[in-house]
Amino acid sequence: MLVSSGLGAGRLAFAEGAQRSERAGRRTARSIAVRAAKEEPAKGYRFDGSMQRWVRDDRFEGKSLTTVQPLSGTAYTVWPVMWDYLNSKGLKQVEEEEAQALVNKGAVIVDVRLASDYKSEHIAGAISVPMFRETAGDGGWDKVKRFVMGSLAMKATERDPDFLANMEKAVKNKRQQIIVACAVGGTLETVVRVASTGKSAKDPDRSFGRETRSLKACYELMQAGYSNVVHLKGGLSSWRYNGYPTESS
């Protein structure tokens, strides 16, 4: 291409440079989109006691706890390890409409809340297999837990060591599709979305999604060999709010 003046050559060079920058920008945007579509595994993490949540901290890579033995109750796997596992296995998370459609095809909703909460109200047709129970021990820390939680008008609870055994009694076929539900659901997602704009951004308060009992139950069930586990994102509260049927027993 012939250029009649130095000014024309400068304009051409500027235009070509702009085009290269635009193409590079598109490639970068696509690269970012691909990375954002996959949750990065937790290299290091720690529990932030002041905020009562797990946070990413790669200074602890290879040093982070994987299990915890509480002063009251049985040992358990820490949430970041569960979050990593559930993400790596591609845990399916559904909302009410899809959950109801799956139930219509034969799926079973498993309510993992306390038995007393299930009796008060639960999703219509759901079965009760509590992951936690009211604190049963009589040790010093058990008594402290009951006193503290009682002063807050709450129940002192601990993991039910018979959870998996009770699950095997309730659902004998480990290939049966089960939808796990608790009070609020929870999520593995680490971003928040603004409904009015449709935009999303990383949420520092959700380094490991939103930890709940139903997600923890999904982890334990999948570890135990249940091959068709689905998670109800909004739990009972969202189910009720959106007009889906509930019952008591």
PDB file of C-alpha atoms in Angstrom:
ATOM      1  CA  MET A   1       0.000   0.000   0.000  1.00  0.00           C
ATOM      2  CA  LEU A   2       1.433   3.431  -1.027  1.00  0.00           C
ATOM      3  CA  VAL A   3       1.337   6.362   1.413  1.00  0.00           C
ATOM      4  CA  SER A   4       1.591   9.893   0.007  1.00  0.00           C
ATOM      5  CA  SER A   5       3.059  11.608   3.056  1.00  0.00           C
ATOM      6  CA  GLY A   6       4.791  11.071   6.388  1.00  0.00           C
ATOM      7  CA  LEU A   7       1.574  12.123   8.113  1.00  0.00           C
ATOM      8  CA  GLY A   8      -0.314   9.405   6.258  1.00  0.00           C
ATOM      9  CA  ALA A   9       2.289   6.823   7.280  1.00  0.00           C
ATOM     10  CA  GLY A  10       1.929   7.869  10.905  1.00  0.00           C
ATOM     11  CA  ARG A  11      -1.833   7.491  10.773  1.00  0.00           C
ATOM     12  CA  LEU A  12      -1.490   4.050   9.190  1.00  0.00           C
ATOM     13  CA  ALA A  13       0.948   2.893  11.859  1.00  0.00           C
ATOM     14  CA  PHE A  14      -1.362   4.197  14.590  1.00  0.00           C
ATOM     15  CA  ALA A  15      -4.360   2.369  13.087  1.00  0.00           C
ATOM     16  CA  GLU A  16      -2.445  -0.889  12.755  1.00  0.00           C
ATOM     17  CA  GLY A  17      -1.220  -0.577  16.338  1.00  0.00           C
ATOM     18  CA  ALA A  18      -4.778   0.026  17.546  1.00  0.00           C
ATOM     19  CA  GLN A  19      -5.994  -3.054  15.701  1.00  0.00           C
ATOM     20  CA  ARG A  20      -3.231  -5.186  17.264  1.00  0.00           C
ATOM     21  CA  SER A  21      -4.107  -3.855  20.711  1.00  0.00           C
ATOM     22  CA  GLU A  22      -7.787  -4.598  20.163  1.00  0.00           C
ATOM     23  CA  ARG A  23      -7.034  -8.184  19.074  1.00  0.00           C
ATOM     24  CA  ALA A  24      -4.731  -8.682  22.049  1.00  0.00           C
ATOM     25  CA  GLY A  25      -7.416  -7.303  24.326  1.00  0.00           C
ATOM     26  CA  ARG A  26      -9.965  -9.766  22.970  1.00  0.00           C
ATOM     27  CA  ARG A  27      -7.521 -12.662  23.474  1.00  0.00           C
ATOM     28  CA  THR A  28      -6.851 -11.525  27.061  1.00  0.00           C
ATOM     29  CA  ALA A  29     -10.564 -11.193  27.790  1.00  0.00           C
ATOM     30  CA  ARG A  30     -11.202 -14.700  26.461  1.00  0.00           C
ATOM     31  CA  SER A  31      -8.334 -16.044  28.577  1.00  0.00           C
ATOM     32  CA  ILE A  32      -9.722 -14.358  31.702  1.00  0.00           C
ATOM     33  CA  ALA A  33     -13.194 -15.729  30.959  1.00  0.00           C
ATOM     34  CA  VAL A  34     -11.836 -19.278  30.675  1.00  0.00           C
ATOM     35  CA  ARG A  35      -9.950 -18.972  33.962  1.00  0.00           C
ATOM     36  CA  ALA A  36     -12.969 -17.477  35.714  1.00  0.00           C
ATOM     37  CA  ALA A  37     -15.153 -20.364  34.575  1.00  0.00           C
ATOM     38  CA  LYS A  38     -13.087 -22.779  36.665  1.00  0.00           C
ATOM     39  CA  GLU A  39     -12.617 -22.344  40.403  1.00  0.00           C
ATOM     40  CA  GLU A  40      -8.952 -22.398  41.302  1.00  0.00           C
ATOM     41  CA  PRO A  41      -7.989 -25.047  43.863  1.00  0.00           C
ATOM     42  CA  ALA A  42      -7.021 -23.863  47.316  1.00  0.00           C
ATOM     43  CA  LYS A  43      -3.220 -23.922  47.615  1.00  0.00           C
ATOM     44  CA  GLY A  44      -3.212 -22.574  51.140  1.00  0.00           C
ATOM     45  CA  TYR A  45      -5.843 -21.403  53.592  1.00  0.00           C
ATOM     46  CA  ARG A  46      -6.447 -20.505  57.214  1.00  0.00           C
ATOM     47  CA  PHE A  47      -9.390 -19.844  59.491  1.00  0.00           C
ATOM     48  CA  ASP A  48     -10.000 -16.161  60.203  1.00  0.00           C
ATOM     49  CA  GLY A  49     -11.333 -16.193  63.745  1.00  0.00           C
ATOM     50  CA  SER A  50     -12.272 -12.506  63.703  1.00  0.00           C
ATOM     51  CA  MET A  51     -14.558 -13.013  60.689  1.00  0.00           C
ATOM     52  CA  GLN A  52     -15.428 -16.649  61.461  1.00  0.00           C
ATOM     53  CA  ARG A  53     -14.635 -17.912  57.965  1.00  0.00           C
ATOM     54  CA  TRP A  54     -11.966 -19.690  55.931  1.00  0.00           C
ATOM     55  CA  VAL A  55      -9.785 -17.470  53.742  1.00  0.00           C
ATOM     56  CA  ARG A  56      -7.192 -18.177  51.056  1.00  0.00           C
ATOM     57  CA  ASP A  57      -3.618 -17.672  52.197  1.00  0.00           C
ATOM     58  CA  ASP A  58      -0.910 -19.285  50.075  1.00  0.00           C
ATOM     59  CA  ARG A  59       1.657 -18.726  52.824  1.00  0.00           C
ATOM     60  CA  PHE A  60       0.098 -21.858  54.321  1.00  0.00           C
ATOM     61  CA  GLU A  61       0.489 -23.971  51.182  1.00  0.00           C
ATOM     62  CA  GLY A  62       1.259 -27.522  52.307  1.00  0.00           C
ATOM     63  CA  LYS A  63       0.815 -26.522  55.948  1.00  0.00           C
ATOM     64  CA  SER A  64      -2.952 -26.043  56.184  1.00  0.00           C
ATOM     65  CA  LEU A  65      -5.037 -28.328  58.347  1.00  0.00           C
ATOM     66  CA  THR A  66      -7.121 -30.981  56.616  1.00  0.00           C
ATOM     67  CA  THR A  67      -8.997 -32.283  59.669  1.00  0.00           C
ATOM     68  CA  VAL A  68      -9.950 -30.819  63.021  1.00  0.00           C
ATOM     69  CA  GLN A  69     -10.669 -32.507  66.344  1.00  0.00           C
ATOM     70  CA  PRO A  70     -13.065 -30.227  68.251  1.00  0.00           C
ATOM     71  CA  LEU A  71     -13.110 -30.086  72.039  1.00  0.00           C
ATOM     72  CA  SER A  72     -16.613 -31.516  71.891  1.00  0.00           C
ATOM     73  CA  GLY A  73     -17.726 -34.079  69.305  1.00  0.00           C
ATOM     74  CA  THR A  74     -15.947 -36.089  66.610  1.00  0.00           C
ATOM     75  CA  ALA A  75     -13.168 -35.076  64.198  1.00  0.00           C
ATOM     76  CA  TYR A  76     -14.156 -33.662  60.804  1.00  0.00           C
ATOM     77  CA  THR A  77     -12.667 -32.562  57.476  1.00  0.00           C
ATOM     78  CA  VAL A  78     -12.209 -28.795  57.154  1.00  0.00           C
ATOM     79  CA  TRP A  79     -14.414 -26.905  54.699  1.00  0.00           C
ATOM     80  CA  PRO A  80     -11.722 -25.817  52.148  1.00  0.00           C
ATOM     81  CA  VAL A  81     -10.842 -29.487  51.576  1.00  0.00           C
ATOM     82  CA  MET A  82     -14.517 -30.302  51.032  1.00  0.00           C
ATOM     83  CA  TRP A  83     -14.910 -27.304  48.699  1.00  0.00           C
ATOM     84  CA  ASP A  84     -11.936 -28.436  46.599  1.00  0.00           C
ATOM     85  CA  TYR A  85     -13.310 -31.973  46.357  1.00  0.00           C
ATOM     86  CA  LEU A  86     -16.866 -30.939  45.449  1.00  0.00           C
ATOM     87  CA  ASN A  87     -15.569 -28.610  42.746  1.00  0.00           C
ATOM     88  CA  SER A  88     -13.237 -31.249  41.324  1.00  0.00           C
ATOM     89  CA  LYS A  89     -16.136 -33.734  41.141  1.00  0.00           C
ATOM     90  CA  GLY A  90     -18.450 -31.189  39.506  1.00  0.00           C
ATOM     91  CA  LEU A  91     -21.218 -31.347  42.113  1.00  0.00           C
ATOM     92  CA  LYS A  92     -24.515 -30.476  40.407  1.00  0.00           C
ATOM     93  CA  GLN A  93     -26.370 -27.621  42.105  1.00  0.00           C
ATOM     94  CA  VAL A  94     -30.023 -26.973  41.295  1.00  0.00           C
ATOM     95  CA  GLU A  95     -32.767 -24.528  42.160  1.00  0.00           C
ATOM     96  CA  GLU A  96     -36.359 -25.378  43.052  1.00  0.00           C
ATOM     97  CA  GLU A  97     -37.841 -25.819  39.583  1.00  0.00           C
ATOM     98  CA  GLU A  98     -35.165 -28.257  38.438  1.00  0.00           C
ATOM     99  CA  ALA A  99     -35.242 -30.083  41.783  1.00  0.00           C
ATOM    100  CA  GLN A 100     -39.000 -30.610  41.470  1.00  0.00           C
ATOM    101  CA  ALA A 101     -38.557 -31.920  37.926  1.00  0.00           C
ATOM    102  CA  LEU A 102     -35.939 -34.404  39.168  1.00  0.00           C
ATOM    103  CA  VAL A 103     -38.265 -35.536  41.969  1.00  0.00           C
ATOM    104  CA  ASN A 104     -40.990 -36.111  39.386  1.00  0.00           C
ATOM    105  CA  LYS A 105     -38.544 -38.451  37.637  1.00  0.00           C
ATOM    106  CA  GLY A 106     -37.739 -40.414  40.789  1.00  0.00           C
ATOM    107  CA  ALA A 107     -35.120 -38.416  42.728  1.00  0.00           C
ATOM    108  CA  VAL A 108     -35.349 -38.358  46.529  1.00  0.00           C
ATOM    109  CA  ILE A 109     -34.899 -35.178  48.587  1.00  0.00           C
ATOM    110  CA  VAL A 110     -32.847 -35.820  51.728  1.00  0.00           C
ATOM    111  CA  ASP A 111     -33.230 -33.256  54.524  1.00  0.00           C
ATOM    112  CA  VAL A 112     -30.051 -33.219  56.654  1.00  0.00           C
ATOM    113  CA  ARG A 113     -31.255 -30.726  59.272  1.00  0.00           C
ATOM    114  CA  LEU A 114     -31.911 -31.702  62.889  1.00  0.00           C
ATOM    115  CA  ALA A 115     -34.765 -34.186  63.323  1.00  0.00           C
ATOM    116  CA  SER A 116     -36.721 -31.642  65.394  1.00  0.00           C
ATOM    117  CA  ASP A 117     -36.448 -29.035  62.626  1.00  0.00           C
ATOM    118  CA  TYR A 118     -37.634 -31.574  60.069  1.00  0.00           C
ATOM    119  CA  LYS A 119     -40.704 -32.353  62.188  1.00  0.00           C
ATOM    120  CA  SER A 120     -41.621 -28.665  62.371  1.00  0.00           C
ATOM    121  CA  GLU A 121     -41.512 -28.155  58.595  1.00  0.00           C
ATOM    122  CA  HIS A 122     -39.836 -29.769  55.603  1.00  0.00           C
ATOM    123  CA  ILE A 123     -40.044 -29.979  51.828  1.00  0.00           C
ATOM    124  CA  ALA A 124     -43.048 -32.079  50.850  1.00  0.00           C
ATOM    125  CA  GLY A 125     -41.975 -35.684  50.308  1.00  0.00           C
ATOM    126  CA  ALA A 126     -38.458 -35.219  51.717  1.00  0.00           C
ATOM    127  CA  ILE A 127     -36.966 -37.852  54.027  1.00  0.00           C
ATOM    128  CA  SER A 128     -35.012 -37.021  57.179  1.00  0.00           C
ATOM    129  CA  VAL A 129     -31.396 -38.124  57.610  1.00  0.00           C
ATOM    130  CA  PRO A 130     -29.827 -35.601  60.024  1.00  0.00           C
ATOM    131  CA  MET A 131     -26.119 -34.906  59.609  1.00  0.00           C
ATOM    132  CA  PHE A 132     -25.985 -33.304  63.072  1.00  0.00           C
ATOM    133  CA  ARG A 133     -27.622 -34.115  66.374  1.00  0.00           C
ATOM    134  CA  GLU A 134     -28.031 -32.283  69.657  1.00  0.00           C
ATOM    135  CA  THR A 135     -24.847 -32.576  71.713  1.00  0.00           C
ATOM    136  CA  ALA A 136     -25.023 -35.934  73.463  1.00  0.00           C
ATOM    137  CA  GLY A 137     -21.798 -36.051  75.500  1.00  0.00           C
ATOM    138  CA  ASP A 138     -21.481 -35.310  79.188  1.00  0.00           C
ATOM    139  CA  GLY A 139     -17.895 -34.049  79.239  1.00  0.00           C
ATOM    140  CA  GLY A 140     -16.819 -30.634  80.445  1.00  0.00           C
ATOM    141  CA  TRP A 141     -16.751 -29.032  76.998  1.00  0.00           C
ATOM    142  CA  ASP A 142     -20.106 -30.602  76.111  1.00  0.00           C
ATOM    143  CA  LYS A 143     -21.613 -28.893  79.144  1.00  0.00           C
ATOM    144  CA  VAL A 144     -19.936 -25.600  78.245  1.00  0.00           C
ATOM    145  CA  LYS A 145     -21.281 -25.814  74.702  1.00  0.00           C
ATOM    146  CA  ARG A 146     -24.815 -26.488  75.915  1.00  0.00           C
ATOM    147  CA  PHE A 147     -24.629 -23.602  78.402  1.00  0.00           C
ATOM    148  CA  VAL A 148     -23.273 -21.096  75.863  1.00  0.00           C
ATOM    149  CA  MET A 149     -25.673 -22.058  73.074  1.00  0.00           C
ATOM    150  CA  GLY A 150     -28.582 -22.167  75.523  1.00  0.00           C
ATOM    151  CA  SER A 151     -27.813 -18.623  76.634  1.00  0.00           C
ATOM    152  CA  LEU A 152     -28.197 -17.608  72.988  1.00  0.00           C
ATOM    153  CA  ALA A 153     -31.494 -19.500  72.716  1.00  0.00           C
ATOM    154  CA  MET A 154     -29.850 -21.975  70.322  1.00  0.00           C
ATOM    155  CA  LYS A 155     -29.307 -25.731  70.352  1.00  0.00           C
ATOM    156  CA  ALA A 156     -25.844 -27.150  70.967  1.00  0.00           C
ATOM    157  CA  THR A 157     -25.129 -29.610  68.178  1.00  0.00           C
ATOM    158  CA  GLU A 158     -22.444 -32.007  67.004  1.00  0.00           C
ATOM    159  CA  ARG A 159     -21.925 -34.226  63.981  1.00  0.00           C
ATOM    160  CA  ASP A 160     -23.960 -37.414  64.120  1.00  0.00           C
ATOM    161  CA  PRO A 161     -21.441 -40.305  63.960  1.00  0.00           C
ATOM    162  CA  ASP A 162     -24.242 -42.518  62.574  1.00  0.00           C
ATOM    163  CA  PHE A 163     -25.056 -40.213  59.626  1.00  0.00           C
ATOM    164  CA  LEU A 164     -23.772 -42.528  56.900  1.00  0.00           C
ATOM    165  CA  ALA A 165     -25.192 -45.637  58.558  1.00  0.00           C
ATOM    166  CA  ASN A 166     -28.594 -43.960  58.792  1.00  0.00           C
ATOM    167  CA  MET A 167     -28.300 -42.886  55.177  1.00  0.00           C
ATOM    168  CA  GLU A 168     -27.673 -46.467  54.074  1.00  0.00           C
ATOM    169  CA  LYS A 169     -30.867 -47.508  55.871  1.00  0.00           C
ATOM    170  CA  ALA A 170     -32.897 -44.727  54.244  1.00  0.00           C
ATOM    171  CA  VAL A 171     -31.428 -45.007  50.724  1.00  0.00           C
ATOM    172  CA  LYS A 172     -30.070 -48.479  50.100  1.00  0.00           C
ATOM    173  CA  ASN A 173     -29.117 -47.977  46.441  1.00  0.00           C
ATOM    174  CA  LYS A 174     -26.050 -45.736  46.178  1.00  0.00           C
ATOM    175  CA  ARG A 175     -26.889 -45.056  42.521  1.00  0.00           C
ATOM    176  CA  GLN A 176     -30.261 -43.548  43.484  1.00  0.00           C
ATOM    177  CA  GLN A 177     -30.392 -39.832  42.655  1.00  0.00           C
ATOM    178  CA  ILE A 178     -30.601 -37.835  45.877  1.00  0.00           C
ATOM    179  CA  ILE A 179     -31.086 -34.101  46.322  1.00  0.00           C
ATOM    180  CA  VAL A 180     -29.495 -32.894  49.545  1.00  0.00           C
ATOM    181  CA  ALA A 181     -31.195 -30.019  51.370  1.00  0.00           C
ATOM    182  CA  CYS A 182     -30.752 -28.037  54.558  1.00  0.00           C
ATOM    183  CA  ALA A 183     -32.232 -24.751  55.814  1.00  0.00           C
ATOM    184  CA  VAL A 184     -30.381 -22.300  53.541  1.00  0.00           C
ATOM    185  CA  GLY A 185     -28.626 -24.322  50.839  1.00  0.00           C
ATOM    186  CA  GLY A 186     -25.272 -22.630  50.305  1.00  0.00           C
ATOM    187  CA  THR A 187     -23.086 -22.470  47.197  1.00  0.00           C
ATOM    188  CA  LEU A 188     -19.654 -23.374  45.845  1.00  0.00           C
ATOM    189  CA  GLU A 189     -19.491 -20.166  43.812  1.00  0.00           C
ATOM    190  CA  THR A 190     -16.935 -17.523  44.822  1.00  0.00           C
ATOM    191  CA  VAL A 191     -18.528 -14.644  42.919  1.00  0.00           C
ATOM    192  CA  VAL A 192     -21.540 -12.432  43.517  1.00  0.00           C
ATOM    193  CA  ARG A 193     -23.864 -11.329  40.735  1.00  0.00           C
ATOM    194  CA  VAL A 194     -25.778  -8.052  40.621  1.00  0.00           C
ATOM    195  CA  ALA A 195     -29.278  -8.818  39.368  1.00  0.00           C
ATOM    196  CA  SER A 196     -29.863  -5.330  37.963  1.00  0.00           C
ATOM    197  CA  THR A 197     -26.720  -5.329  35.796  1.00  0.00           C
ATOM    198  CA  GLY A 198     -25.959  -9.004  35.298  1.00  0.00           C
ATOM    199  CA  LYS A 199     -22.320  -8.336  36.192  1.00  0.00           C
ATOM    200  CA  SER A 200     -20.316 -10.542  38.549  1.00  0.00           C
ATOM    201  CA  ALA A 201     -17.201 -10.066  40.639  1.00  0.00           C
ATOM    202  CA  LYS A 202     -15.027 -12.021  43.042  1.00  0.00           C
ATOM    203  CA  ASP A 203     -16.303 -11.754  46.599  1.00  0.00           C
ATOM    204  CA  PRO A 204     -13.576 -11.747  49.291  1.00  0.00           C
ATOM    205  CA  ASP A 205     -16.160 -13.044  51.754  1.00  0.00           C
ATOM    206  CA  ARG A 206     -16.634 -16.122  49.553  1.00  0.00           C
ATOM    207  CA  SER A 207     -13.138 -17.482  49.113  1.00  0.00           C
ATOM    208  CA  PHE A 208     -14.712 -20.913  49.480  1.00  0.00           C
ATOM    209  CA  GLY A 209     -18.306 -20.257  48.500  1.00  0.00           C
ATOM    210  CA  ARG A 210     -20.901 -20.344  51.272  1.00  0.00           C
ATOM    211  CA  GLU A 211     -20.390 -23.227  53.699  1.00  0.00           C
ATOM    212  CA  THR A 212     -23.512 -25.114  54.813  1.00  0.00           C
ATOM    213  CA  ARG A 213     -24.517 -28.436  56.292  1.00  0.00           C
ATOM    214  CA  SER A 214     -26.072 -29.660  53.052  1.00  0.00           C
ATOM    215  CA  LEU A 215     -22.815 -29.101  51.138  1.00  0.00           C
ATOM    216  CA  LYS A 216     -20.867 -30.879  53.861  1.00  0.00           C
ATOM    217  CA  ALA A 217     -23.344 -33.742  53.633  1.00  0.00           C
ATOM    218  CA  CYS A 218     -22.812 -33.889  49.854  1.00  0.00           C
ATOM    219  CA  TYR A 219     -19.083 -34.297  50.491  1.00  0.00           C
ATOM    220  CA  GLU A 220     -19.552 -37.132  52.973  1.00  0.00           C
ATOM    221  CA  LEU A 221     -22.062 -38.937  50.753  1.00  0.00           C
ATOM    222  CA  MET A 222     -19.874 -38.708  47.654  1.00  0.00           C
ATOM    223  CA  GLN A 223     -16.877 -39.896  49.659  1.00  0.00           C
ATOM    224  CA  ALA A 224     -18.982 -42.842  50.809  1.00  0.00           C
ATOM    225  CA  GLY A 225     -19.729 -43.888  47.240  1.00  0.00           C
ATOM    226  CA  TYR A 226     -23.076 -42.243  46.442  1.00  0.00           C
ATOM    227  CA  SER A 227     -22.726 -41.571  42.734  1.00  0.00           C
ATOM    228  CA  ASN A 228     -25.741 -39.387  41.930  1.00  0.00           C
ATOM    229  CA  VAL A 229     -25.710 -36.583  44.495  1.00  0.00           C
ATOM    230  CA  VAL A 230     -27.349 -33.228  43.720  1.00  0.00           C
ATOM    231  CA  HIS A 231     -27.399 -30.113  45.920  1.00  0.00           C
ATOM    232  CA  LEU A 232     -30.408 -27.827  46.468  1.00  0.00           C
ATOM    233  CA  LYS A 233     -28.899 -24.332  46.335  1.00  0.00           C
ATOM    234  CA  GLY A 234     -31.524 -22.358  48.262  1.00  0.00           C
ATOM    235  CA  GLY A 235     -32.531 -24.980  50.805  1.00  0.00           C
ATOM    236  CA  LEU A 236     -35.886 -25.012  52.549  1.00  0.00           C
ATOM    237  CA  SER A 237     -36.036 -21.218  52.913  1.00  0.00           C
ATOM    238  CA  SER A 238     -35.883 -20.576  49.160  1.00  0.00           C
ATOM    239  CA  TRP A 239     -38.184 -23.537  48.449  1.00  0.00           C
ATOM    240  CA  ARG A 240     -40.838 -22.063  50.761  1.00  0.00           C
ATOM    241  CA  TYR A 241     -40.332 -18.482  49.542  1.00  0.00           C
ATOM    242  CA  ASN A 242     -40.892 -19.499  45.919  1.00  0.00           C
ATOM    243  CA  GLY A 243     -44.173 -21.221  46.717  1.00  0.00           C
ATOM    244  CA  TYR A 244     -43.165 -24.877  46.554  1.00  0.00           C
ATOM    245  CA  PRO A 245     -45.010 -27.249  48.901  1.00  0.00           C
ATOM    246  CA  THR A 246     -43.898 -27.992  52.460  1.00  0.00           C
ATOM    247  CA  GLU A 247     -45.349 -30.123  55.233  1.00  0.00           C
ATOM    248  CA  SER A 248     -44.838 -31.036  58.880  1.00  0.00           C
ATOM    249  CA  SER A 249     -44.841 -34.315  60.748  1.00  0.00           C
TER     250      SER A 249
END
